[in-house]
Coordinates of C-alpha atoms (C1' of nucleotides) in Angstrom, one line a residue:
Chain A
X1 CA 9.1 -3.4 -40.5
X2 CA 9.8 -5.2 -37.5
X3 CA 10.5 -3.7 -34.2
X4 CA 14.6 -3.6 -34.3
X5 CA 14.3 -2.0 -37.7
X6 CA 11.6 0.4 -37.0
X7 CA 14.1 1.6 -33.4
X8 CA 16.9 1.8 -35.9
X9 CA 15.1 4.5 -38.1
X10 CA 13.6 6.3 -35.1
X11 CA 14.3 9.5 -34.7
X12 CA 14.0 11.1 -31.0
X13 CA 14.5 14.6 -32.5
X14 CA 11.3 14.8 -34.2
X15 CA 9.4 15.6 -31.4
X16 CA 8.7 19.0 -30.3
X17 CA 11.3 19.6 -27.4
X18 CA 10.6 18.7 -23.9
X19 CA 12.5 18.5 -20.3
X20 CA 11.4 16.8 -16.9
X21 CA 12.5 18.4 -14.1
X22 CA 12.1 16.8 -10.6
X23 CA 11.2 19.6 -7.7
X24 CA 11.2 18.0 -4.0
X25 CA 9.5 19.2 -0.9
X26 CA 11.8 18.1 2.0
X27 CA 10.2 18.8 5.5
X28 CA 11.7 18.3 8.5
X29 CA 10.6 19.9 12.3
X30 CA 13.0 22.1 13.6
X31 CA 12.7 24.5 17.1
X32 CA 9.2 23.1 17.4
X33 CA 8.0 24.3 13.8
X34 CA 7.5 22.4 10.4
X35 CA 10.7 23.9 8.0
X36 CA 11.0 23.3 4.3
X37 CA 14.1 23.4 2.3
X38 CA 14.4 26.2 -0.2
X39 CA 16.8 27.3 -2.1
X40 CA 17.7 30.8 -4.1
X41 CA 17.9 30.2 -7.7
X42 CA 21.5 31.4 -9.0
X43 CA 20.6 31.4 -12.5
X44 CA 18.3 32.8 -14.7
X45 CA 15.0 32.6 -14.9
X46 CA 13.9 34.1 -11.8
X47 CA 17.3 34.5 -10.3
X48 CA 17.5 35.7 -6.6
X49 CA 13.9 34.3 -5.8
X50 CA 13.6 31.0 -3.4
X51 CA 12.7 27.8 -5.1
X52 CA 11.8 24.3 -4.2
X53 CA 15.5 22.4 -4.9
X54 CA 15.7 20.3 -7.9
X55 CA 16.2 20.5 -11.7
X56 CA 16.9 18.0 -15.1
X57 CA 17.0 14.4 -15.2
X58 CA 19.7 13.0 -16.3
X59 CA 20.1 10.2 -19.0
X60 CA 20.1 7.2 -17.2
X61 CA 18.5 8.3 -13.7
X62 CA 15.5 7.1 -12.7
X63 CA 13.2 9.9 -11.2
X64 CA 13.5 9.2 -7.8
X65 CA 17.0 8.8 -7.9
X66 CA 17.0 12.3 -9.8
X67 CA 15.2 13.2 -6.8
X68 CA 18.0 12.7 -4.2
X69 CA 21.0 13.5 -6.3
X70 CA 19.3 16.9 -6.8
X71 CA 18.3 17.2 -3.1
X72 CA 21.9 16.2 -2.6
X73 CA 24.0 18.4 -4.8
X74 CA 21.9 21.7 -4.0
X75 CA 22.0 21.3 -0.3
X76 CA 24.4 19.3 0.8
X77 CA 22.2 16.5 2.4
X78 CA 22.7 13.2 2.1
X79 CA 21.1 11.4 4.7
X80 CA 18.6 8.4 3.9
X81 CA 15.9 10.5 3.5
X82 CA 12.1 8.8 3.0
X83 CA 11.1 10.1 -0.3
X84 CA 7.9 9.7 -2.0
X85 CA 6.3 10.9 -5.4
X86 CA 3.8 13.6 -5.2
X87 CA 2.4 14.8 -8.6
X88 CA 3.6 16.3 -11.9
X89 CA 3.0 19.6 -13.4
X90 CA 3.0 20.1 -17.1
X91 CA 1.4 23.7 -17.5
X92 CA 2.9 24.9 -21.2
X93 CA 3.8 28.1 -19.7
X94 CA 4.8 27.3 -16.3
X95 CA 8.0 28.1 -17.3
X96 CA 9.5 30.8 -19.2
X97 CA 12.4 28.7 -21.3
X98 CA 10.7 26.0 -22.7
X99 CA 7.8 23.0 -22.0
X100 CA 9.3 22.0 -18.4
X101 CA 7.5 19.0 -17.4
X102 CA 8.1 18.6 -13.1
X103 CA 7.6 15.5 -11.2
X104 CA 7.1 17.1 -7.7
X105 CA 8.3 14.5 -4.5
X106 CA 8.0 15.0 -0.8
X107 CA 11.1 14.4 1.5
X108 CA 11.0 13.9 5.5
X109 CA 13.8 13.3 7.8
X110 CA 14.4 13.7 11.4
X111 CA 16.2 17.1 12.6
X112 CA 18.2 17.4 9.7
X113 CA 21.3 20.1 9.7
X114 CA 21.3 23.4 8.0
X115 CA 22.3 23.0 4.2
X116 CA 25.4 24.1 2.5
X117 CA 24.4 26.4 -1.0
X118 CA 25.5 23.6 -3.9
X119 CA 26.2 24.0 -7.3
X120 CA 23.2 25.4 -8.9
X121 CA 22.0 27.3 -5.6
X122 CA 23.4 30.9 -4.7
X123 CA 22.0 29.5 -1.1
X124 CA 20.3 27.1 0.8
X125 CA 17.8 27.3 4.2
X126 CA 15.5 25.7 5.8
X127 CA 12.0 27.9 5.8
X128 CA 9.4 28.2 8.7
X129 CA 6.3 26.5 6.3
X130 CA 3.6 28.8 8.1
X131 CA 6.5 32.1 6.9
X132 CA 6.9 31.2 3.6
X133 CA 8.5 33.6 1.0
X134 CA 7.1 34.1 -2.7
X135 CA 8.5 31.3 -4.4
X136 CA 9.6 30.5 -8.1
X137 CA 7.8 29.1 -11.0
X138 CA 4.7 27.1 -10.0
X139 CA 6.2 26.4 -6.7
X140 CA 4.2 27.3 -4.1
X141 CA 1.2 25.5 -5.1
X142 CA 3.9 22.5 -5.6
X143 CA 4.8 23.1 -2.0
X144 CA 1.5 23.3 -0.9
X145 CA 0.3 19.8 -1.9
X146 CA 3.0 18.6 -0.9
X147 CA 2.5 20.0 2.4
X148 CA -1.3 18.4 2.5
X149 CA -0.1 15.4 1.5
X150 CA 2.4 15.0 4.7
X151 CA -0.9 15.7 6.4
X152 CA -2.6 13.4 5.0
X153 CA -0.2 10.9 5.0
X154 CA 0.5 11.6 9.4
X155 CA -3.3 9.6 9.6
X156 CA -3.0 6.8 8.1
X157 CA 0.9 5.9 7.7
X158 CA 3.3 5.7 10.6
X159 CA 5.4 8.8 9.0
X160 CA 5.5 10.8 11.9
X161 CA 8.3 8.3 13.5
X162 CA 10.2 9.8 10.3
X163 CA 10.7 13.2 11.8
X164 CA 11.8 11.7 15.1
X165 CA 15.0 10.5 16.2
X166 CA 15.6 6.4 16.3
X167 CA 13.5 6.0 19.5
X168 CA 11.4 8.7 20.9
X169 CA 9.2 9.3 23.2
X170 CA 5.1 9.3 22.8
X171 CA 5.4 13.2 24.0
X172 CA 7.6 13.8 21.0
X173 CA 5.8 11.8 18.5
X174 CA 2.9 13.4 19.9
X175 CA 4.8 16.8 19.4
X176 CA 5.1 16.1 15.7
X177 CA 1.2 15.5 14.9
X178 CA 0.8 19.2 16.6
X179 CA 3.5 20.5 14.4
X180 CA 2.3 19.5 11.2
X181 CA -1.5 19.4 11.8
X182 CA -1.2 22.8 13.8
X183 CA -3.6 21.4 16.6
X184 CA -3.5 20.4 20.0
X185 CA -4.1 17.1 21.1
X186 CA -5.4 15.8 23.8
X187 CA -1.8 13.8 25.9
X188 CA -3.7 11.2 27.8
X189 CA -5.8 10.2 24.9
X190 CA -3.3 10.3 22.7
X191 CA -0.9 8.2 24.6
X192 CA -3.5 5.4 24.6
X193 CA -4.1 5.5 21.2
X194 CA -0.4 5.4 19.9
X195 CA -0.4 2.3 22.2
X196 CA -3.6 0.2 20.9
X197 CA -2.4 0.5 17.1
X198 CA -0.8 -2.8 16.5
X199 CA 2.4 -2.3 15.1
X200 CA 2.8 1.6 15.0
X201 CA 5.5 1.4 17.7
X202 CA 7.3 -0.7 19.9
X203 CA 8.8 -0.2 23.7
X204 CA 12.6 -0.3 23.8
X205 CA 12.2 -1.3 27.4
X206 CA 14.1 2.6 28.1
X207 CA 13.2 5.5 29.3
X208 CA 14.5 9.0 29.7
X209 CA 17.6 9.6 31.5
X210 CA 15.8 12.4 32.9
X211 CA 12.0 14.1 32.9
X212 CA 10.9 17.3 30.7
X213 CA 12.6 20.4 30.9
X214 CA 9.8 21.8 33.0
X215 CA 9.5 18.7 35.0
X216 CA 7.8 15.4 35.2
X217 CA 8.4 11.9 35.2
X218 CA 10.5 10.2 33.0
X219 CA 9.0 8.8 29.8
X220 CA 9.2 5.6 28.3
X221 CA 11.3 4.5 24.8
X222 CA 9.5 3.6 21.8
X223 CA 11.1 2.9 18.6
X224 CA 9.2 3.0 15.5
X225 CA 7.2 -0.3 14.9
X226 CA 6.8 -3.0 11.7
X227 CA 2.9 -1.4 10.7
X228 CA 3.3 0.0 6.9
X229 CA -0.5 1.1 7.9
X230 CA -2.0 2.5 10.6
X231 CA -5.4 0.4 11.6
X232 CA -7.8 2.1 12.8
X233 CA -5.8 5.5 11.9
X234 CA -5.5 8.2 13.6
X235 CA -8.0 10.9 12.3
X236 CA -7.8 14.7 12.0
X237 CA -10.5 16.3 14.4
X238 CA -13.1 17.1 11.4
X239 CA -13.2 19.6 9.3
X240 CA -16.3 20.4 8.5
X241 CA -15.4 23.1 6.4
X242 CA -13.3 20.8 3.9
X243 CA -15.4 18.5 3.0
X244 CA -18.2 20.0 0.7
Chain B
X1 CA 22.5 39.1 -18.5
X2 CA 18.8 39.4 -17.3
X3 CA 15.8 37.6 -18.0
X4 CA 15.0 38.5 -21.2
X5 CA 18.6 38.8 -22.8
X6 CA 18.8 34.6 -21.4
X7 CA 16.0 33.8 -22.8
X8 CA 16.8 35.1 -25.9
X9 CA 20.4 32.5 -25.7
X10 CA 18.3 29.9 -24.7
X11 CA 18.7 26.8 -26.4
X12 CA 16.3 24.4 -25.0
X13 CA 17.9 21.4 -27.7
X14 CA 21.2 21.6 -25.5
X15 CA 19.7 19.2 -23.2
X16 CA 19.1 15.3 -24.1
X17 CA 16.3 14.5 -25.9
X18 CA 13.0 13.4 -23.4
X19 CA 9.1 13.1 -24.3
X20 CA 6.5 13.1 -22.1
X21 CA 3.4 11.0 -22.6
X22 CA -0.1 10.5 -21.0
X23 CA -1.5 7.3 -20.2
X24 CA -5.3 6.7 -19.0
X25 CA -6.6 4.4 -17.1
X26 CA -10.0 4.7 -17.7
X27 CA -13.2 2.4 -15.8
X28 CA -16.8 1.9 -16.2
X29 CA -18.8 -0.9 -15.1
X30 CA -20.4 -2.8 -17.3
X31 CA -22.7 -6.1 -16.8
X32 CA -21.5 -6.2 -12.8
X33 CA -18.0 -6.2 -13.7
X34 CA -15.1 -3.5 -13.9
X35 CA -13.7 -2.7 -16.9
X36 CA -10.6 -0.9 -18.2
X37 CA -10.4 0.4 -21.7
X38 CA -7.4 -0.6 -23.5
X39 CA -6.6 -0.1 -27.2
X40 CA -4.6 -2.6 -28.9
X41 CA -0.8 -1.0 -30.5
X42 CA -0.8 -0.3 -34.5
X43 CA 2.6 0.8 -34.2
X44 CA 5.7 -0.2 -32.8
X45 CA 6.8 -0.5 -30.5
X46 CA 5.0 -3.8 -29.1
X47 CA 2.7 -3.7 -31.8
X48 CA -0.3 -6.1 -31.9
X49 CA -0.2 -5.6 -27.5
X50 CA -2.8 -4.3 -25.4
X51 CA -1.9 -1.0 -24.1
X52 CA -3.4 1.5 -21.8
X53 CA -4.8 4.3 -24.5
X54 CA -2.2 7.2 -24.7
X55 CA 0.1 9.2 -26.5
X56 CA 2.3 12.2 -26.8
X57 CA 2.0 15.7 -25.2
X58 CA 1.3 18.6 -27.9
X59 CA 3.2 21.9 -27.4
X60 CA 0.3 23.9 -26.3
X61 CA -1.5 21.8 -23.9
X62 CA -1.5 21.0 -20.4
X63 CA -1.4 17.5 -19.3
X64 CA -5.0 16.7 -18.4
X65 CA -5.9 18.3 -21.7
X66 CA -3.8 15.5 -23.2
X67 CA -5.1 13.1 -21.6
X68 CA -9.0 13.7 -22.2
X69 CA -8.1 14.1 -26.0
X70 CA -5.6 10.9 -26.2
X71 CA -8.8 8.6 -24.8
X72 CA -11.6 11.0 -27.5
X73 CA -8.7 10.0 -30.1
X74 CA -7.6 6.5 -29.7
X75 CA -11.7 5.4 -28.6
X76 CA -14.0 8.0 -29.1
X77 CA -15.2 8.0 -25.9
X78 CA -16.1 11.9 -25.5
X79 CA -18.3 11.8 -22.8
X80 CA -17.5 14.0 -19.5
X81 CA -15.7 11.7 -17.5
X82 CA -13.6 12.2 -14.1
X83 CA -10.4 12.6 -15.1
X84 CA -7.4 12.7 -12.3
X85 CA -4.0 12.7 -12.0
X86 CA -2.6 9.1 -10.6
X87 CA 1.4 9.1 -11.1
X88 CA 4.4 9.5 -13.4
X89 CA 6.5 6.6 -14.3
X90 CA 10.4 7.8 -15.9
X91 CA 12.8 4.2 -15.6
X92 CA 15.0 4.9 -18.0
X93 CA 14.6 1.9 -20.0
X94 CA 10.7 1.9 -19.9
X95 CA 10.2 2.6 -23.7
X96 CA 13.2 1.3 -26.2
X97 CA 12.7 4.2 -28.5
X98 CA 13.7 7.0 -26.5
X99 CA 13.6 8.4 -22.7
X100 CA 9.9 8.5 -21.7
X101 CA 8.4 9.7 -18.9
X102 CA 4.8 8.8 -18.7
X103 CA 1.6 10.5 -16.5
X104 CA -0.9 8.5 -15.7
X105 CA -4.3 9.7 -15.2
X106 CA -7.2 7.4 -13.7
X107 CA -10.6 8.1 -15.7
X108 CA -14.0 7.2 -14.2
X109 CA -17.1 7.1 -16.3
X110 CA -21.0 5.4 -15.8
X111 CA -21.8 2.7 -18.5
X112 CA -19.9 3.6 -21.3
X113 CA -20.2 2.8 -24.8
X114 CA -17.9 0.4 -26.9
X115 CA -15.1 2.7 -28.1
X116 CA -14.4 2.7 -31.8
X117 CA -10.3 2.0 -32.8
X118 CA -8.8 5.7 -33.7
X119 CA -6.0 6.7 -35.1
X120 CA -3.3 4.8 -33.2
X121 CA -5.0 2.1 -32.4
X122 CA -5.8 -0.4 -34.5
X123 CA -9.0 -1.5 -32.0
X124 CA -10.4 -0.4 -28.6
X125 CA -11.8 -2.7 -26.5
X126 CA -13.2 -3.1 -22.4
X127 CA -11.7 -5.5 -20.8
X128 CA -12.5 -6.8 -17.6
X129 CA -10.5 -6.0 -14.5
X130 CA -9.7 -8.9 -13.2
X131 CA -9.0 -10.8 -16.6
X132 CA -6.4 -8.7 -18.1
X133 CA -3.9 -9.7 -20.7
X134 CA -0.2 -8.8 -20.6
X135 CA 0.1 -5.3 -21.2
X136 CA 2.7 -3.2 -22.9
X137 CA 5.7 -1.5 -21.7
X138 CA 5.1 -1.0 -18.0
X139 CA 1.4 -0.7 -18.2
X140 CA 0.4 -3.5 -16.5
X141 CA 2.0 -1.7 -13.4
X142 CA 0.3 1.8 -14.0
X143 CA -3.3 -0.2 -14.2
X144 CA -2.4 -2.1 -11.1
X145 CA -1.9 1.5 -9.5
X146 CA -5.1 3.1 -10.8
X147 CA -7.1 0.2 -9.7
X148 CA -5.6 0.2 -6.3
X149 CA -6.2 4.0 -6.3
X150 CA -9.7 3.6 -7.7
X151 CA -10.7 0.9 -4.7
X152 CA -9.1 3.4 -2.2
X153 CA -10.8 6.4 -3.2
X154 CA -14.1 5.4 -3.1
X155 CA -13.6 4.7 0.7
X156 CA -13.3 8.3 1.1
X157 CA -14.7 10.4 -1.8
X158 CA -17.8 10.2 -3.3
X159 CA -16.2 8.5 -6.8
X160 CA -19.0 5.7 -6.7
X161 CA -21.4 8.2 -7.8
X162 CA -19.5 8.7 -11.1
X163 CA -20.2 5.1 -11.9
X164 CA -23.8 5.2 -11.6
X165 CA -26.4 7.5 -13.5
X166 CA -27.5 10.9 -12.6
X167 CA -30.4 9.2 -9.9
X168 CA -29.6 5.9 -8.6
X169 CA -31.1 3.8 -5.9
X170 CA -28.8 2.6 -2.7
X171 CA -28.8 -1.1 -4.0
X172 CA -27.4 0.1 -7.4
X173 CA -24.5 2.0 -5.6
X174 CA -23.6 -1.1 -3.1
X175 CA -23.1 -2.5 -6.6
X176 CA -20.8 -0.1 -7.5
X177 CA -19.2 -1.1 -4.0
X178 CA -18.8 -4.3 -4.1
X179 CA -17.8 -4.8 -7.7
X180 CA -14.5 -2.2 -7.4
X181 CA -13.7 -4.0 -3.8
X182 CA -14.5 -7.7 -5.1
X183 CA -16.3 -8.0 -1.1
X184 CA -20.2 -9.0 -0.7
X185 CA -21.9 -5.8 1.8
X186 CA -24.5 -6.3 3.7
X187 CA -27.4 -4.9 2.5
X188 CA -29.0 -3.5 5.3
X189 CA -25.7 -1.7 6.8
X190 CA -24.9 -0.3 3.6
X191 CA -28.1 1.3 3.3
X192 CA -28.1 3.4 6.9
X193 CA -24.9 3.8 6.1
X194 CA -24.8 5.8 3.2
X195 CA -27.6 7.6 4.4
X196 CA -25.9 8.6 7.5
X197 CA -22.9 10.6 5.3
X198 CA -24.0 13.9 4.8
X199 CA -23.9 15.2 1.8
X200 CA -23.2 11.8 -0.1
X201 CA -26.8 11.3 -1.7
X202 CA -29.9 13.0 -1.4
X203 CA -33.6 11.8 -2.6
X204 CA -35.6 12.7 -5.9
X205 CA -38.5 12.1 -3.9
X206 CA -39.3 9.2 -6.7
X207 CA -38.8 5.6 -6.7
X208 CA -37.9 3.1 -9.3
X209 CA -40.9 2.1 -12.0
X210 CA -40.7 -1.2 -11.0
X211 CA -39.3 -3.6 -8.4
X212 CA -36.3 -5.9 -9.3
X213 CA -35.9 -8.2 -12.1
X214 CA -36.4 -10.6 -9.3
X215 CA -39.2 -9.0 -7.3
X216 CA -39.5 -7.0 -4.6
X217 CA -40.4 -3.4 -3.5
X218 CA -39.9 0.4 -5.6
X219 CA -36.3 1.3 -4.6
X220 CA -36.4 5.2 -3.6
X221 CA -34.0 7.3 -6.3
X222 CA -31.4 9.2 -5.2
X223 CA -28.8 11.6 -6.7
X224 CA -25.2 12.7 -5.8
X225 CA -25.3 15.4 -3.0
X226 CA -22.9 18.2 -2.1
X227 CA -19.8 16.1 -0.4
X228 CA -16.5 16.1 -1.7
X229 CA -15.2 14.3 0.7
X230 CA -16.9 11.4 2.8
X231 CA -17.0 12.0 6.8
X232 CA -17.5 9.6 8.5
X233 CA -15.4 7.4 5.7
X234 CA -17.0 4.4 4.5
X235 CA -13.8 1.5 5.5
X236 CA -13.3 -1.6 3.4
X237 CA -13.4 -4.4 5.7
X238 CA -10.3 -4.7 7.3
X239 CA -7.2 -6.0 5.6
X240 CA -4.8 -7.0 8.0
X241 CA -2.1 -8.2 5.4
X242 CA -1.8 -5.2 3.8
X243 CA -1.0 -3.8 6.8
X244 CA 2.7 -4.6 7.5
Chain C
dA1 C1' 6.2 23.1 48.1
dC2 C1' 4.8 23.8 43.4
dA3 C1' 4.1 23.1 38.6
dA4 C1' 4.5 20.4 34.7
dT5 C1' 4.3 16.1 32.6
dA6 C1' 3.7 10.7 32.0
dG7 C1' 0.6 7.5 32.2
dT8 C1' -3.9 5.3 33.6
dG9 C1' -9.0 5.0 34.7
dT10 C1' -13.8 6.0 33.6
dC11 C1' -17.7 7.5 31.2
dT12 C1' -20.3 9.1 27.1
dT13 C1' -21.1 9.2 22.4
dT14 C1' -20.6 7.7 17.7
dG15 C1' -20.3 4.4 14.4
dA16 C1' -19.6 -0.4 12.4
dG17 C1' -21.5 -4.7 12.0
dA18 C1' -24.4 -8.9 13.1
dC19 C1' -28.9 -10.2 13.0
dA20 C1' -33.9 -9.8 12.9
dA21 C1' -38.3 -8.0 11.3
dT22 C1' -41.5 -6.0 8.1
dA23 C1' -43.3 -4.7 3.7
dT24 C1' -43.6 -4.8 -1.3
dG25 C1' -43.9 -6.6 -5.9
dG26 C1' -42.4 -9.9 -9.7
dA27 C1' -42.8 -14.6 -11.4
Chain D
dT1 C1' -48.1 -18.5 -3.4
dC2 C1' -43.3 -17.9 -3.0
dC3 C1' -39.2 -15.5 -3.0
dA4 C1' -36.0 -11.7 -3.5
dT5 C1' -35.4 -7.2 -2.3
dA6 C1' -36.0 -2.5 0.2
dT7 C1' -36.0 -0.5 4.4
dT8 C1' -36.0 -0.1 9.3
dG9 C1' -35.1 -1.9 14.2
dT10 C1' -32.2 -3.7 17.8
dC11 C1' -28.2 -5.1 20.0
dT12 C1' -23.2 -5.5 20.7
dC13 C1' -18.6 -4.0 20.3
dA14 C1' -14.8 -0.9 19.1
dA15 C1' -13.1 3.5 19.2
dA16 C1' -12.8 8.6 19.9
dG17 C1' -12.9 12.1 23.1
dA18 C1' -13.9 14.5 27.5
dC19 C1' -12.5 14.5 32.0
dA20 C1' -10.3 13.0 36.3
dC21 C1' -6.7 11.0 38.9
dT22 C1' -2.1 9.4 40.4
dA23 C1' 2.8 9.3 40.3
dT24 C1' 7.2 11.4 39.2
dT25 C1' 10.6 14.9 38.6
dG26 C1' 12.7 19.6 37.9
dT27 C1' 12.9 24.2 39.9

DNA sequence: ACAATAGTGTCTTTGAGACAATATGGA
DNA sequence: TCCATATTGTCTCAAAGACACTATTGT
């Protein structure tokens, strides 16, 4: 049997069923805070509890495309989001109707608008990520890698400049490391280290058209550079208590 | 309708027909080389190919379950090896049978045996990593991945361990080193180096029975310490093409 | 005037890496 | 003996972080 023959006797129903969901963690900063998108399921199961937005893939979808159409439909945004693959999760019971395999992906995007409930969603908001409710499913550990992984990711990848706007100062991009690490760092230090990794931003020559709210001089205009990698990057203070 | 009662009129064959595999990247070093363990296909599709080993889910099992007892299956490698998640991989086309969605997982064992063929495989072989034939499906692009991944993480975890035996001298792991990064180290650096990571090693207290094959003094034996995670990082020498 | 902030300067400490030196044991 | 290797020492440079200082702007 060759290989046309043996696809033309192949049945796809003999296997045990299966579905792949995707499930995306979109994070954006908003009021000084890191927010993620959550939606309240509609439909059964767990109907009335929040839930990380997506659902099926559809037949000829790719899964990151599944990814944005879902983030899409449920919420109503459609900005070019950055969106990146995070992990799957195939626990046999991790959901109640059948095996639901989920490809999980993280989302970021610069002060995004509050979401309109879509088809599948009874409703739609963006959540405070330190106040988060009990969530559906397998969700919040879901939502919790994903939220070390933007973490991660802020040290070594210039994906901070994704939660600001098109150029930005070194105060705000400074603002967003604080957010998401939940740390204070140090402005003038900072400043000069933004500055002495090649690539990470670039000046637009700008500045402010006026100083902080509270004061000050006005800063100067960076837009976000052509590094893919940050080198050196720029490290979390240590943790001692992570690493063993 | 609650829960239960949709459950109940819950058809899970409404939707179109997916599977789910696993594939495994697995590596060992072997005679100063890496090597990744494919199997060669029985079947179709693309029999007579290399392949990664893999197969389907089962009903009852998670996916790292899956994985551990596709590469026992198709090699007979049953040994405790690392086993970790890497990516899945769902391109609509990726498999002519059916829709596919495949999770990697990247394996990690010290000098393993030859494999025997299993069941799907009609024969097992190591291959080594940087003289690798075409590969099946997209598998050639999941193996790139894990490798990549593999190199990465042993900047940053203590993964090189994994590749060497339970006590190991420092000259054994710089092997270990410079084999996955394909970069001579200095001898002497590496040394303090590693010793300056806490947690990373710690001594026996014994030394090697004899000096090298080529002379010189009893190497002191170490074993893998405490550390999950290495801090300060041990850097690959920098890359500055990969960098934009 | 006062306070807050942008941006720069300086110093200390840590760590990476180049290179040298010493000691040990196999062939 | 000769040579490869293990281990330690020294020096230089890059970078992180603490701290101080100046300049600018809103209130």
């Amino acid at each position: 049997m060759d290989e046309s023959e043996f696809l033309a006797s192949y049945d796809p129903r003999a296997f045990p069923p299966v579905a792949v969901t995707v499930d995306v963690v979109a994070l954006t900063i908003r009021e000084g805070a890191l927010h993620v998108l959550l939606v309240r399921r509609g439909e059964q199961p767990h109907a009335g509890r929040w839930a990380l937005p997506g659902g099926f893939i559809r037949p000829a979808e790719d899964l990151a495309e599944a990814a944005v159409r879902e983030l899409a439909e449920e919420t109503g945004l459609t900005p070019r989001v950055h969106i990146e693959q995070l992990a799957s999760y195939g626990a046999p019971d991790r959901d109640p109707r059948m095996r639901i395999v989920s490809v999980s992906y993280l989302a970021f995007a610069p002060h995004l608008p509050d979401p309109r409930a879509g088809s599948d969603a009874a409703d739609a908001a963006w959540h405070r990520a330190d106040r988060l409710p009990e969530l559906a499913f397998d969700h919040g550990r879901i939502l919790g890698e994903g939220l070390e992984r933007a973490r991660a990711k802020l040290e070594y990848t210039p994906l901070a400049t994704t939660f600001v706007g098109e150029t930005f100062t070194i105060s705000e991009l400074r603002g967003v490391y604080e957010t998401v690490w939940s740390v204070p760092l140090h402005a003038g230090n900072f400043h000069r280290k933004i500055l002495s990794v090649p690539g990470f931003v670039e000046s637009t020559g700008e500045t402010t058209e006026s100083g902080g709210a509270r004061g000050g001089p006005r800063a100067k205009l960076y837009r976000a550079g052509d590094a893919r990698l940050l080198h050196p990057a720029l490290l979390r203070p240590a943790r001692e208590e992570e690493v063993r």
